[in-house]
Coordinates of C-alpha atoms in Angstrom, one line a residue:
Chain T
M1 CA 29.2 23.5 12.0
A2 CA 28.2 21.7 8.9
N3 CA 24.8 20.4 7.6
I4 CA 25.2 16.6 7.3
G5 CA 22.5 15.1 5.2
I6 CA 21.5 11.5 6.2
T7 CA 19.7 9.0 4.0
T8 CA 18.1 7.1 6.9
T9 CA 18.6 6.7 10.6
V10 CA 22.3 6.6 11.6
P11 CA 24.1 7.1 15.0
V12 CA 23.0 10.7 15.1
E13 CA 24.8 11.1 18.4
I14 CA 28.1 11.2 16.5
I15 CA 26.9 14.0 14.1
L16 CA 25.7 16.0 17.1
A17 CA 28.9 15.4 19.2
A18 CA 30.9 16.8 16.3
E19 CA 28.7 19.9 16.5
N20 CA 27.2 19.4 13.1
V21 CA 23.5 19.6 12.2
P22 CA 21.9 16.3 11.1
V23 CA 19.4 16.7 8.3
D24 CA 17.3 13.7 7.4
L25 CA 16.9 14.2 3.7
N26 CA 13.8 12.1 3.6
N27 CA 12.0 14.5 5.9
V28 CA 13.2 17.5 3.9
F29 CA 12.0 15.9 0.7
I30 CA 8.6 14.7 1.9
T31 CA 7.7 18.0 3.6
D32 CA 8.7 20.1 0.6
K33 CA 5.7 21.8 -1.1
E34 CA 7.1 20.6 -4.4
A35 CA 8.0 17.1 -3.5
N36 CA 6.7 15.8 -6.8
R37 CA 8.7 18.2 -8.7
L38 CA 11.8 17.1 -6.8
V39 CA 11.2 13.5 -8.1
E40 CA 10.7 14.8 -11.6
G41 CA 14.0 16.8 -11.2
A42 CA 15.9 13.6 -10.6
E43 CA 14.2 12.0 -13.6
D44 CA 15.2 15.0 -15.7
A45 CA 18.7 14.5 -14.6
G46 CA 18.6 10.9 -15.8
Y47 CA 17.2 8.8 -12.9
P48 CA 15.0 6.0 -14.3
R49 CA 11.2 6.2 -13.9
N50 CA 11.1 2.8 -12.3
I51 CA 13.3 3.6 -9.3
C52 CA 12.1 4.4 -5.8
G53 CA 10.6 7.9 -5.4
W54 CA 12.4 8.5 -2.1
I55 CA 15.9 8.0 -3.7
K56 CA 15.0 10.5 -6.5
G57 CA 13.6 13.0 -3.9
L58 CA 16.8 12.7 -1.8
Y59 CA 19.0 13.3 -4.9
S60 CA 17.1 16.5 -5.8
V61 CA 17.0 17.8 -2.2
V62 CA 20.8 17.7 -2.1
V63 CA 21.4 19.0 -5.6
E64 CA 18.7 21.6 -5.7
R65 CA 18.5 22.9 -2.1
G66 CA 22.3 23.5 -1.9
N67 CA 22.5 23.7 1.9
I68 CA 23.9 20.2 2.5
D69 CA 27.6 20.1 3.1
T70 CA 28.1 16.4 3.3
V71 CA 25.9 13.3 2.8
L72 CA 26.2 10.5 5.2
A73 CA 24.9 7.6 3.2
V74 CA 23.8 4.2 4.6
T75 CA 25.2 1.7 2.1
Q76 CA 24.1 -1.4 4.0
G77 CA 21.0 -1.9 6.1
D78 CA 18.6 0.4 4.2
C79 CA 18.6 0.4 0.4
S80 CA 21.1 -0.6 -2.2
N81 CA 19.9 2.3 -4.4
T82 CA 21.9 4.5 -2.0
H83 CA 25.1 3.2 -3.7
A84 CA 24.1 4.8 -7.0
L85 CA 22.7 7.8 -5.1
M86 CA 26.1 8.4 -3.6
E87 CA 27.8 8.0 -7.0
T88 CA 25.5 10.4 -8.7
L89 CA 26.0 12.9 -5.9
Q90 CA 29.8 12.5 -6.2
L91 CA 29.3 13.1 -9.9
V92 CA 28.0 16.6 -9.2
G93 CA 30.7 17.3 -6.5
V94 CA 28.9 16.4 -3.3
E95 CA 31.1 15.0 -0.5
T96 CA 29.7 11.6 0.8
I97 CA 30.6 9.4 3.8
P98 CA 29.5 5.8 3.7
F99 CA 28.0 4.0 6.7
A100 CA 27.1 0.3 6.8
Y101 CA 25.1 -1.7 9.3
P102 CA 26.5 -5.2 9.3
F103 CA 23.7 -7.6 8.1
D104 CA 24.4 -10.1 10.9
R105 CA 24.4 -7.4 13.7
D106 CA 28.0 -8.1 14.5
Y107 CA 29.0 -6.0 17.4
D108 CA 32.7 -5.5 16.4
L109 CA 31.9 -4.5 12.8
L110 CA 29.2 -2.1 13.9
K111 CA 31.6 -0.5 16.5
L112 CA 34.2 -0.2 13.8
Q113 CA 31.8 1.6 11.6
M114 CA 31.0 4.0 14.4
D115 CA 34.7 4.5 15.2
K116 CA 35.3 5.4 11.6
L117 CA 32.5 7.9 11.6
I118 CA 33.8 9.4 14.8
T119 CA 37.2 9.8 13.2
A120 CA 35.7 11.2 10.0
L121 CA 33.7 13.8 11.8
K122 CA 36.5 14.6 14.2
T123 CA 34.9 13.9 17.6
D124 CA 35.4 11.2 20.3
W125 CA 33.5 8.6 22.3
E126 CA 33.3 10.8 25.4
Q127 CA 31.5 13.6 23.6
V128 CA 29.3 11.0 21.8
M129 CA 28.2 9.4 25.1
A130 CA 27.4 12.8 26.5
V131 CA 25.1 13.4 23.6
K132 CA 23.6 10.0 24.0
K133 CA 22.6 10.9 27.6
R134 CA 21.0 14.1 26.4
L135 CA 19.1 12.2 23.7
D136 CA 18.0 9.5 26.1
G137 CA 16.0 12.1 28.0
V138 CA 14.3 13.3 24.8
R139 CA 13.6 9.7 23.6
S140 CA 12.0 8.8 26.8
K141 CA 9.5 11.6 26.2
I142 CA 8.8 10.2 22.7
A143 CA 8.3 6.8 24.3
E144 CA 5.7 8.3 26.6
M145 CA 4.0 9.9 23.6
D146 CA 3.9 6.5 22.0
R147 CA 2.4 5.0 25.2
L148 CA -0.2 7.7 25.2
T149 CA -1.1 6.6 21.7
W150 CA -1.8 2.9 22.3
Q151 CA -2.6 2.8 26.0
E152 CA -4.5 6.0 26.6
N153 CA -5.8 6.6 23.1
L154 CA -4.9 10.3 23.3
V155 CA -2.6 10.6 20.2
S156 CA -3.4 10.3 16.5
G157 CA -1.6 7.9 14.3
W158 CA -0.2 10.8 12.3
D159 CA 1.3 12.6 15.4
N160 CA 2.7 9.3 16.5
H161 CA 4.3 8.9 13.1
L162 CA 5.6 12.4 12.9
F163 CA 7.3 12.6 16.3
Q164 CA 9.0 9.3 16.0
V165 CA 10.1 9.7 12.4
S166 CA 11.6 13.0 13.4
C167 CA 13.9 11.3 15.8
S168 CA 16.3 10.4 13.0
D169 CA 17.6 14.0 13.1
F170 CA 15.6 15.7 15.9
N171 CA 14.7 18.3 13.2
G172 CA 18.3 19.5 13.4
N173 CA 17.8 21.1 16.8
V174 CA 17.5 18.9 19.8
N175 CA 16.4 21.7 22.2
E176 CA 13.6 22.9 20.0
F177 CA 12.5 19.4 19.3
E178 CA 12.4 18.8 23.1
Q179 CA 10.3 21.9 23.6
D180 CA 7.9 20.6 20.9
I181 CA 7.4 17.2 22.5
D182 CA 7.1 18.8 26.0
Q183 CA 4.3 21.1 24.7
F184 CA 2.6 18.3 22.9
L185 CA 2.6 16.0 26.0
L186 CA 1.2 18.9 28.0
K187 CA -1.6 19.4 25.5
T188 CA -2.3 15.7 25.2
K189 CA -2.9 15.2 28.9
S190 CA -6.2 17.1 28.5
A191 CA -7.0 15.8 25.0
N192 CA -10.2 13.8 24.2
E193 CA -9.8 10.1 23.9
F194 CA -9.9 8.6 20.4
T195 CA -12.8 6.1 20.1
E196 CA -12.2 4.3 16.8
D197 CA -13.3 0.7 16.7
I198 CA -10.4 -0.6 14.7
R199 CA -6.7 -0.4 15.9
L200 CA -4.1 -0.8 13.2
G201 CA -0.4 -1.4 13.1
Y202 CA 1.7 0.2 10.4
I203 CA 4.8 -1.7 9.3
G204 CA 7.4 -0.9 6.6
V205 CA 9.1 2.3 5.6
P206 CA 7.3 5.6 6.3
P207 CA 4.6 6.3 3.6
I208 CA 5.2 8.6 0.7
F209 CA 1.4 9.4 0.8
N210 CA 0.6 12.4 3.0
D211 CA -3.0 11.5 3.9
L212 CA -2.8 7.8 4.8
Y213 CA -3.3 8.3 8.6
S214 CA -6.1 10.9 8.2
H215 CA -7.9 8.6 5.7
F216 CA -7.9 5.7 8.1
E217 CA -9.2 8.0 10.9
K218 CA -11.9 9.3 8.6
M219 CA -13.0 5.7 8.1
G220 CA -13.1 4.9 11.8
A221 CA -9.7 3.3 12.3
R222 CA -6.5 4.5 13.9
V223 CA -2.9 3.5 13.6
V224 CA -1.6 2.9 17.2
F225 CA 1.7 1.3 16.2
N226 CA 4.2 2.6 13.7
E227 CA 6.9 0.0 13.5
V228 CA 9.9 1.6 11.7
Q229 CA 9.2 5.1 13.0
R230 CA 9.3 3.7 16.5
Q231 CA 12.6 2.1 15.7
F232 CA 13.9 5.4 14.5
A233 CA 13.1 6.7 18.0
M234 CA 15.4 4.0 19.6
P235 CA 12.8 2.5 21.9
Y236 CA 15.3 0.2 23.7
Q237 CA 17.2 2.4 26.2
V238 CA 20.6 0.8 26.9
E239 CA 23.9 2.1 28.3
D240 CA 26.0 0.9 25.4
L241 CA 25.6 3.0 22.2
V242 CA 26.8 0.2 20.0
E243 CA 24.2 -2.2 21.6
Q244 CA 21.5 0.5 21.1
Y245 CA 22.2 0.4 17.3
R246 CA 22.3 -3.4 17.4
L247 CA 18.9 -3.7 19.0
Y248 CA 17.5 -1.2 16.5
T249 CA 15.7 -3.6 14.1
Y250 CA 15.3 -1.8 10.8
P251 CA 18.7 -2.2 9.2
Y252 CA 19.0 -5.9 9.9
G253 CA 17.1 -9.0 8.8
V254 CA 13.3 -9.2 8.7
F255 CA 13.0 -11.9 11.4
Q256 CA 14.1 -9.7 14.2
R257 CA 11.6 -7.1 13.0
I258 CA 8.9 -9.8 13.1
E259 CA 9.7 -10.6 16.7
D260 CA 9.3 -6.9 17.6
I261 CA 6.0 -6.6 15.5
K262 CA 4.6 -9.8 17.1
G263 CA 5.1 -8.4 20.6
E264 CA 3.5 -5.1 19.8
I265 CA 0.5 -6.7 18.1
E266 CA -0.2 -8.5 21.4
K267 CA 0.6 -5.5 23.6
R268 CA -1.3 -2.9 21.6
N269 CA -4.2 -5.2 20.9
L270 CA -4.1 -4.7 17.1
D271 CA -6.9 -5.7 14.8
G272 CA -4.9 -5.5 11.6
I273 CA -1.6 -4.6 10.0
V274 CA -1.0 -2.2 7.1
H275 CA 2.2 -3.1 5.3
Y276 CA 3.4 -0.2 3.3
V277 CA 5.8 -0.9 0.5
Q278 CA 7.5 1.5 -1.9
S279 CA 7.2 0.9 -5.6
F280 CA 10.4 -0.8 -7.0
C281 CA 11.7 -1.6 -3.5
F282 CA 13.2 -4.9 -2.5
R283 CA 11.2 -4.9 0.7
Q284 CA 8.1 -5.8 -1.4
I285 CA 9.5 -9.3 -1.4
E286 CA 9.4 -9.4 2.4
D287 CA 5.6 -9.1 2.3
M288 CA 5.4 -12.8 1.8
I289 CA 7.4 -13.4 4.9
F290 CA 5.2 -11.1 7.0
R291 CA 2.1 -12.9 5.7
E292 CA 3.6 -16.2 6.6
K293 CA 4.8 -15.3 10.0
L294 CA 2.2 -12.8 11.4
D295 CA -1.2 -14.3 12.3
I296 CA -3.2 -11.2 11.7
P297 CA -5.0 -9.7 8.7
I298 CA -2.6 -7.7 6.5
L299 CA -3.3 -5.1 3.9
T300 CA -0.3 -4.3 1.7
I301 CA -0.3 -0.8 0.3
E302 CA 2.1 0.4 -2.4
G303 CA 3.1 4.0 -3.0
D304 CA 5.2 5.5 -5.7
K305 CA 5.1 9.3 -5.9
P306 CA 4.5 11.8 -3.1
G307 CA 1.0 13.2 -2.7
K308 CA -2.5 12.0 -1.8
L309 CA -3.8 8.5 -1.8
D310 CA -5.2 7.4 -5.1
A311 CA -8.8 6.1 -5.4
R312 CA -7.8 2.5 -5.9
T313 CA -5.7 2.5 -2.7
K314 CA -8.5 4.1 -0.8
L315 CA -10.9 1.4 -2.1
R316 CA -8.5 -1.3 -0.8
M317 CA -8.2 0.5 2.6
D318 CA -11.9 0.7 2.8
S319 CA -12.4 -3.0 2.0
F320 CA -9.8 -4.0 4.5
L321 CA -11.6 -2.1 7.3
E322 CA -14.9 -3.7 6.1
M323 CA -13.2 -7.0 6.4
L324 CA -12.0 -6.4 9.9
R325 CA -15.4 -5.3 11.0
Chain M
M1 CA -38.3 -4.4 -6.3
F2 CA -34.8 -3.2 -5.6
C3 CA -32.3 -1.6 -7.8
G4 CA -28.6 -2.5 -7.7
I5 CA -26.0 -0.4 -9.6
D6 CA -22.4 -1.3 -10.2
L7 CA -20.5 1.7 -11.5
G8 CA -17.6 0.0 -13.2
S9 CA -14.7 1.6 -15.0
R10 CA -15.8 0.5 -18.4
S11 CA -19.5 -0.2 -17.9
V12 CA -22.4 0.6 -15.5
K13 CA -24.4 -2.5 -14.6
L14 CA -27.9 -2.1 -13.3
V15 CA -30.3 -4.7 -12.1
I16 CA -33.9 -4.6 -10.9
M17 CA -34.5 -7.6 -8.6
D18 CA -36.1 -9.1 -5.6
Q19 CA -35.7 -12.3 -3.5
E20 CA -37.1 -14.3 -6.4
G21 CA -34.4 -13.2 -8.8
V22 CA -33.3 -10.7 -11.4
N23 CA -36.3 -9.1 -13.0
R24 CA -34.4 -7.1 -15.6
S25 CA -30.9 -5.8 -16.2
E26 CA -29.1 -3.1 -18.2
I27 CA -25.5 -2.6 -19.1
F28 CA -24.3 0.9 -20.2
E29 CA -21.0 2.3 -21.3
T30 CA -19.8 4.2 -18.2
V31 CA -19.2 7.5 -19.9
Q32 CA -22.5 7.3 -21.8
F33 CA -24.4 6.5 -18.6
Y34 CA -23.0 9.6 -16.9
R35 CA -23.6 11.7 -19.9
N36 CA -27.2 10.6 -20.6
Y37 CA -28.6 9.9 -17.2
G38 CA -26.4 11.7 -14.7
Q39 CA -26.2 15.3 -13.5
P40 CA -23.8 16.6 -10.9
G41 CA -25.7 17.8 -7.8
K42 CA -24.5 19.4 -4.6
N43 CA -24.5 16.0 -2.7
G44 CA -23.3 13.8 -5.5
L45 CA -24.5 12.4 -8.8
I46 CA -28.2 12.8 -9.5
V47 CA -29.3 9.8 -11.7
D48 CA -32.5 10.3 -13.7
F49 CA -33.9 6.9 -13.2
A50 CA -37.1 7.8 -15.1
S51 CA -35.1 8.3 -18.3
V52 CA -33.1 5.1 -17.7
G53 CA -36.5 3.4 -18.1
V54 CA -36.1 0.4 -15.7
G55 CA -39.5 0.9 -14.0
E56 CA -40.3 1.3 -10.4
F57 CA -38.3 0.1 -7.4
D58 CA -38.2 0.8 -3.7
K59 CA -34.6 1.3 -3.0
V60 CA -31.2 1.9 -4.7
V61 CA -27.9 0.4 -3.5
A62 CA -24.8 1.3 -5.5
T63 CA -21.2 0.3 -5.6
G64 CA -18.2 0.5 -7.9
Y65 CA -15.0 2.2 -8.7
G66 CA -16.8 5.5 -8.2
R67 CA -17.5 4.8 -4.5
N68 CA -14.8 7.1 -3.3
T69 CA -15.5 9.8 -5.8
I70 CA -19.2 9.5 -6.7
N71 CA -22.2 9.4 -4.5
I72 CA -25.5 8.7 -6.1
V73 CA -28.1 10.9 -4.5
G74 CA -30.7 8.8 -2.7
A75 CA -28.7 5.6 -2.9
T76 CA -26.9 3.6 -0.2
V77 CA -23.3 3.1 -1.3
I78 CA -21.5 0.0 -0.3
A79 CA -17.9 -1.2 -0.8
E80 CA -17.2 -2.8 -4.1
L81 CA -15.6 -6.0 -2.7
K82 CA -18.4 -6.5 -0.3
A83 CA -21.0 -6.2 -3.1
H84 CA -19.1 -8.8 -5.1
V85 CA -18.9 -11.2 -2.2
I86 CA -22.6 -10.9 -1.5
G87 CA -23.5 -11.2 -5.2
A88 CA -21.3 -14.3 -5.6
M89 CA -22.8 -16.0 -2.5
W90 CA -26.4 -15.3 -3.6
Q91 CA -25.8 -16.5 -7.1
T92 CA -23.9 -19.7 -6.2
G93 CA -25.2 -20.5 -2.7
L94 CA -21.6 -21.1 -1.7
N95 CA -20.0 -19.7 1.6
N96 CA -16.4 -21.0 1.2
F97 CA -14.7 -20.1 -2.0
T98 CA -12.3 -17.7 -3.7
L99 CA -13.9 -15.1 -5.9
L100 CA -12.1 -14.0 -9.0
D101 CA -13.6 -11.0 -10.6
L102 CA -12.0 -9.8 -13.8
G103 CA -13.7 -6.6 -15.0
G104 CA -13.0 -3.8 -17.4
Q105 CA -9.9 -2.4 -15.6
D106 CA -9.9 -4.3 -12.3
S107 CA -8.9 -7.7 -11.2
K108 CA -10.1 -8.8 -7.7
V109 CA -9.4 -12.0 -5.9
I110 CA -11.3 -12.4 -2.6
K111 CA -11.0 -15.3 -0.2
V112 CA -14.4 -16.0 1.4
R113 CA -14.8 -18.3 4.5
K114 CA -18.1 -18.9 6.2
G115 CA -19.6 -16.1 4.2
K116 CA -17.1 -13.5 5.2
M117 CA -14.3 -11.9 3.3
V118 CA -11.0 -13.0 5.1
D119 CA -8.4 -11.7 2.6
F120 CA -8.2 -10.1 -0.8
A121 CA -5.9 -8.8 -3.5
T122 CA -6.5 -6.4 -6.3
N123 CA -4.5 -5.1 -9.2
D124 CA -3.5 -1.6 -8.4
K125 CA -0.7 -0.6 -10.7
C126 CA -1.4 -2.4 -13.9
A127 CA -4.5 -3.4 -15.9
A128 CA -2.9 -6.0 -18.1
S129 CA -5.1 -8.8 -16.6
T130 CA -8.5 -7.2 -17.4
G131 CA -11.2 -6.9 -20.0
R132 CA -9.8 -3.8 -21.6
Y133 CA -6.6 -5.8 -22.4
L134 CA -8.7 -8.5 -24.1
E135 CA -10.7 -6.0 -26.0
N136 CA -7.5 -4.4 -27.4
M137 CA -6.0 -7.8 -28.3
A138 CA -9.2 -8.9 -30.0
T139 CA -9.0 -5.7 -32.1
V140 CA -5.4 -6.5 -33.1
L141 CA -6.5 -10.0 -34.1
G142 CA -9.5 -8.7 -35.9
I143 CA -12.0 -11.0 -34.1
S144 CA -14.7 -10.5 -31.6
L145 CA -14.1 -10.6 -27.9
A146 CA -16.5 -13.6 -27.7
E147 CA -14.4 -15.5 -30.2
L148 CA -11.1 -14.5 -28.6
S149 CA -12.2 -15.8 -25.2
S150 CA -13.1 -19.2 -26.6
Y151 CA -9.6 -20.4 -27.5
K152 CA -7.3 -22.2 -25.2
E153 CA -5.4 -24.9 -27.1
N154 CA -1.7 -24.4 -28.1
P155 CA -1.2 -21.0 -26.6
V156 CA 1.5 -18.9 -28.2
E157 CA 4.1 -17.7 -25.7
L158 CA 3.6 -14.0 -24.9
S159 CA 5.9 -12.4 -22.3
A160 CA 5.4 -8.6 -22.4
T161 CA 4.4 -7.3 -19.0
C162 CA 2.7 -4.2 -20.5
A163 CA -0.7 -4.5 -22.1
I164 CA 0.3 -2.0 -24.8
F165 CA 3.6 -3.6 -25.6
G166 CA 1.6 -6.9 -25.7
E167 CA -0.1 -5.6 -28.8
S168 CA 3.1 -5.2 -30.7
E169 CA 4.4 -8.5 -29.4
L170 CA 1.2 -10.1 -30.7
I171 CA 1.7 -8.4 -34.1
G172 CA 5.2 -9.9 -34.1
R173 CA 3.7 -13.3 -33.5
I174 CA 1.2 -12.8 -36.4
V175 CA 4.2 -12.1 -38.7
E176 CA 5.8 -15.3 -37.5
G177 CA 2.8 -17.2 -38.9
Y178 CA 0.9 -18.4 -35.9
S179 CA -2.8 -19.1 -36.4
V180 CA -5.5 -16.9 -34.8
P181 CA -6.7 -19.7 -32.4
E182 CA -3.1 -20.1 -31.2
L183 CA -2.6 -16.4 -30.8
A184 CA -6.0 -15.9 -29.0
A185 CA -5.1 -18.9 -26.7
G186 CA -1.8 -17.1 -25.9
V187 CA -3.6 -14.0 -25.0
N188 CA -6.0 -15.9 -22.7
Y189 CA -3.0 -17.7 -21.1
T190 CA -1.3 -14.4 -20.3
I191 CA -4.4 -13.4 -18.2
F192 CA -4.1 -16.7 -16.4
K193 CA -0.4 -16.2 -15.7
R194 CA -1.0 -12.7 -14.3
I195 CA -3.7 -13.8 -11.9
K196 CA -2.1 -17.1 -10.9
P197 CA 0.0 -15.7 -8.0
M198 CA -3.1 -14.1 -6.5
L199 CA -5.1 -17.3 -6.8
H200 CA -2.2 -19.2 -5.2
S201 CA -2.0 -17.0 -2.1
L202 CA -5.8 -16.9 -1.7
A203 CA -6.5 -20.5 -2.7
S204 CA -9.7 -22.4 -2.3
E205 CA -11.0 -25.6 -3.8
V206 CA -13.7 -23.7 -5.5
I207 CA -13.2 -20.5 -7.6
V208 CA -16.2 -18.4 -8.4
F209 CA -15.4 -16.6 -11.6
T210 CA -17.2 -13.3 -12.3
G211 CA -16.8 -10.1 -14.3
G212 CA -17.1 -9.5 -18.0
V213 CA -14.1 -11.7 -18.7
A214 CA -15.8 -14.7 -17.2
L215 CA -18.3 -14.7 -20.1
G216 CA -15.5 -16.4 -22.2
K217 CA -15.0 -20.1 -21.6
A218 CA -11.2 -20.5 -22.1
I219 CA -9.8 -18.7 -19.1
G220 CA -12.0 -20.5 -16.6
Q221 CA -11.2 -23.8 -18.1
T222 CA -7.4 -23.0 -17.9
I223 CA -7.7 -22.0 -14.3
S224 CA -9.6 -25.3 -13.5
S225 CA -7.1 -27.6 -15.3
E226 CA -3.9 -25.8 -14.3
L227 CA -4.8 -25.3 -10.6
G228 CA -6.9 -28.5 -10.2
V229 CA -9.8 -26.5 -8.8
E230 CA -13.5 -26.3 -9.6
V231 CA -14.4 -23.1 -11.4
V232 CA -18.0 -21.9 -11.0
V233 CA -19.3 -19.2 -13.3
P234 CA -22.6 -17.9 -12.0
K235 CA -25.6 -17.2 -14.2
Y236 CA -24.8 -13.5 -14.4
P237 CA -21.1 -13.1 -14.1
Q238 CA -21.0 -9.5 -15.4
L239 CA -23.9 -8.4 -13.2
N240 CA -22.4 -9.9 -10.0
G241 CA -21.6 -6.5 -8.3
A242 CA -25.0 -5.0 -9.1
I243 CA -26.7 -8.2 -7.9
G244 CA -24.7 -7.9 -4.6
C245 CA -26.1 -4.4 -4.2
G246 CA -29.6 -5.6 -4.9
V247 CA -29.3 -8.4 -2.4
Y248 CA -27.8 -6.0 0.2
S249 CA -31.1 -4.0 -0.1
W250 CA -33.0 -6.6 1.8
E251 CA -30.2 -8.6 3.5
K252 CA -28.1 -5.8 5.0
R253 CA -25.4 -8.3 5.7
G254 CA -21.9 -7.0 6.4

C-alpha cells in the first residue's frame, strides 16, 4: 500500500485497484495551514516567482511532507509546468510516473496510457472495473448533491466545489468519503433553501483563494455550477472506463468544454460566469475564446498565491454583481 | 446640496453639488485626508466635515478604492465603477460609450450601453498605466506632470513592462541623446499601448476619458488618432467619481 501523489485528476480507479492510496497533491497543498509558506519553500529551492503557485505548492508538499511514495504526474492535458515539476522531484530522488491525455481524445492512445499505468502499478483490468463500479455508486451521490445545488437550491457553492473537487482522490478513503456524502445529503434534505438573486457559474481551474464562494454569497450571489470540479467528479456515467476519461472534458481542447458549459448555462439558468485563471497559466489565453463563444456576462478573476481575496478582486466581483443586477 | 466623495488611492476628491452643477470641489492627498479629517470609529471612518470646510449639505455618498475596507459613517457607499459610469453620463449626456478612467493607481475601462454598464476591465496586477507612473517619469525627466502629458510627437520606443524598470530605461534613452519632448511622448505612448487591448475588447465609437491622467492632452489625442474614435474629456475628469456619487444622491439609479 503506497501513497500515490497525483497532480490532477487521473484514472483513480487504477490506483485504487492496485490497493494504493491516491493523494491529490493540490488538495493537500491548498488545505495546508501554511499553504503560502509551501509556495515560498519552492521559491527558496529555486522555483521562479513568476510560475504558477499551484506547481510550487505541489513541489513543496512532496518534498516537505515526506509521505508521498510516488508521484503520478499528468504530462499532457493539464499543465506543461508539470514536466519541470517531475524533473525537479526526480532531482531530489522522488519516483515519478508520467500519464498523458491525448490532445485529440484518441481512444487507442488513451487506452494505451491506461494499460501502461495498470502495468506500472501491477494491477489488471478486472480489478480496475470492479473499482469503477464501486466509484460509480459514490459518484451518483455526488451528482445528486450537484442537482440539489442548482435545482433545489439547498447546497452552497463552496460545498458543491468541495465535494466535487475531492472526487479526484476521494480523500484517499472511498468508504469514509461515501459516509461524508451520505451524511451531507441527509442533512441537506432538511436544509433551508438559498434565496440569492444571482446565479453564477464558475469555470476554470479551482481557485487558489479560500473565500471566493463565501464572498459571492455575502454579496447576494451563489455559484450553482462548478465546471472543472464537476468534471473531476465524472458526471457522465458510462460502462467503458476509457470512454469515461474521453468524455471528461478538462484535459482536452477548450471547445468541448465550451459545449459542456453552454448546456449547463441553459440548464442551470445562470446569470453570469466567473472565469478563474491562475497567474502565469496558459489557460489565461483561453479567456478570449470563452468571451467569443459564450453569450453571457463573464468576469475573469486572476489568482496567484493562496489566501484571501484581495481588495481589488473584491471590487471587481462587486462591480460584476452590480452589472448583473 | 449633496456631497460626493471619491476615496482614491492617491487623492480624495470631494464635490458639493446639486442638479444645477458642481458648487465647489476639493482634492486632498489620500493619506493627508485621513490624517487630518478622519478618525476610526466603531462602524467605520468618521470624517470631520466641519474641519474640511466645504459648507452645509444634505447627504453624503462615497465611493472609491476604500469601499471594501472603509465605511464612512453617515455616508451611503456605492461601487466605484457605478459611480464613474453615473458621473460620466451626467457630465457628457451620453448613454452609449466606453469609459476610460486612468487614476492614481487604477485603470478602468467600462463599456456602457443604454446607460448601463455591460462589461468592464480593470488593471489588477500592475499599475504601469496609471498616474503614479506618469508622476515618476515626470520626476525622472525633471518636468511637471502637466508638461509631460502635453507631448505626443515622435515618441521614443520604451518597452519595459515594469513601471520601475521603465524609469531606468528612460534614463538610458536620455543618455542616448533623445530630447525631452520625444522622451515624454514615449512615456505617454506606453500608457496608450497598455490600455489599447482593453479599449479593443470593450470598443465604442466614443471614449469618455476621465481620471487625473485625462487632464493631459496627449494621451487622449493618441487614442483618438490611433483607434479612429471620438475621445470626450468631460469638464471635470478628475472629479468624475465624486460627481457620480453626488448625482446618485438624487438619482438613485443602479
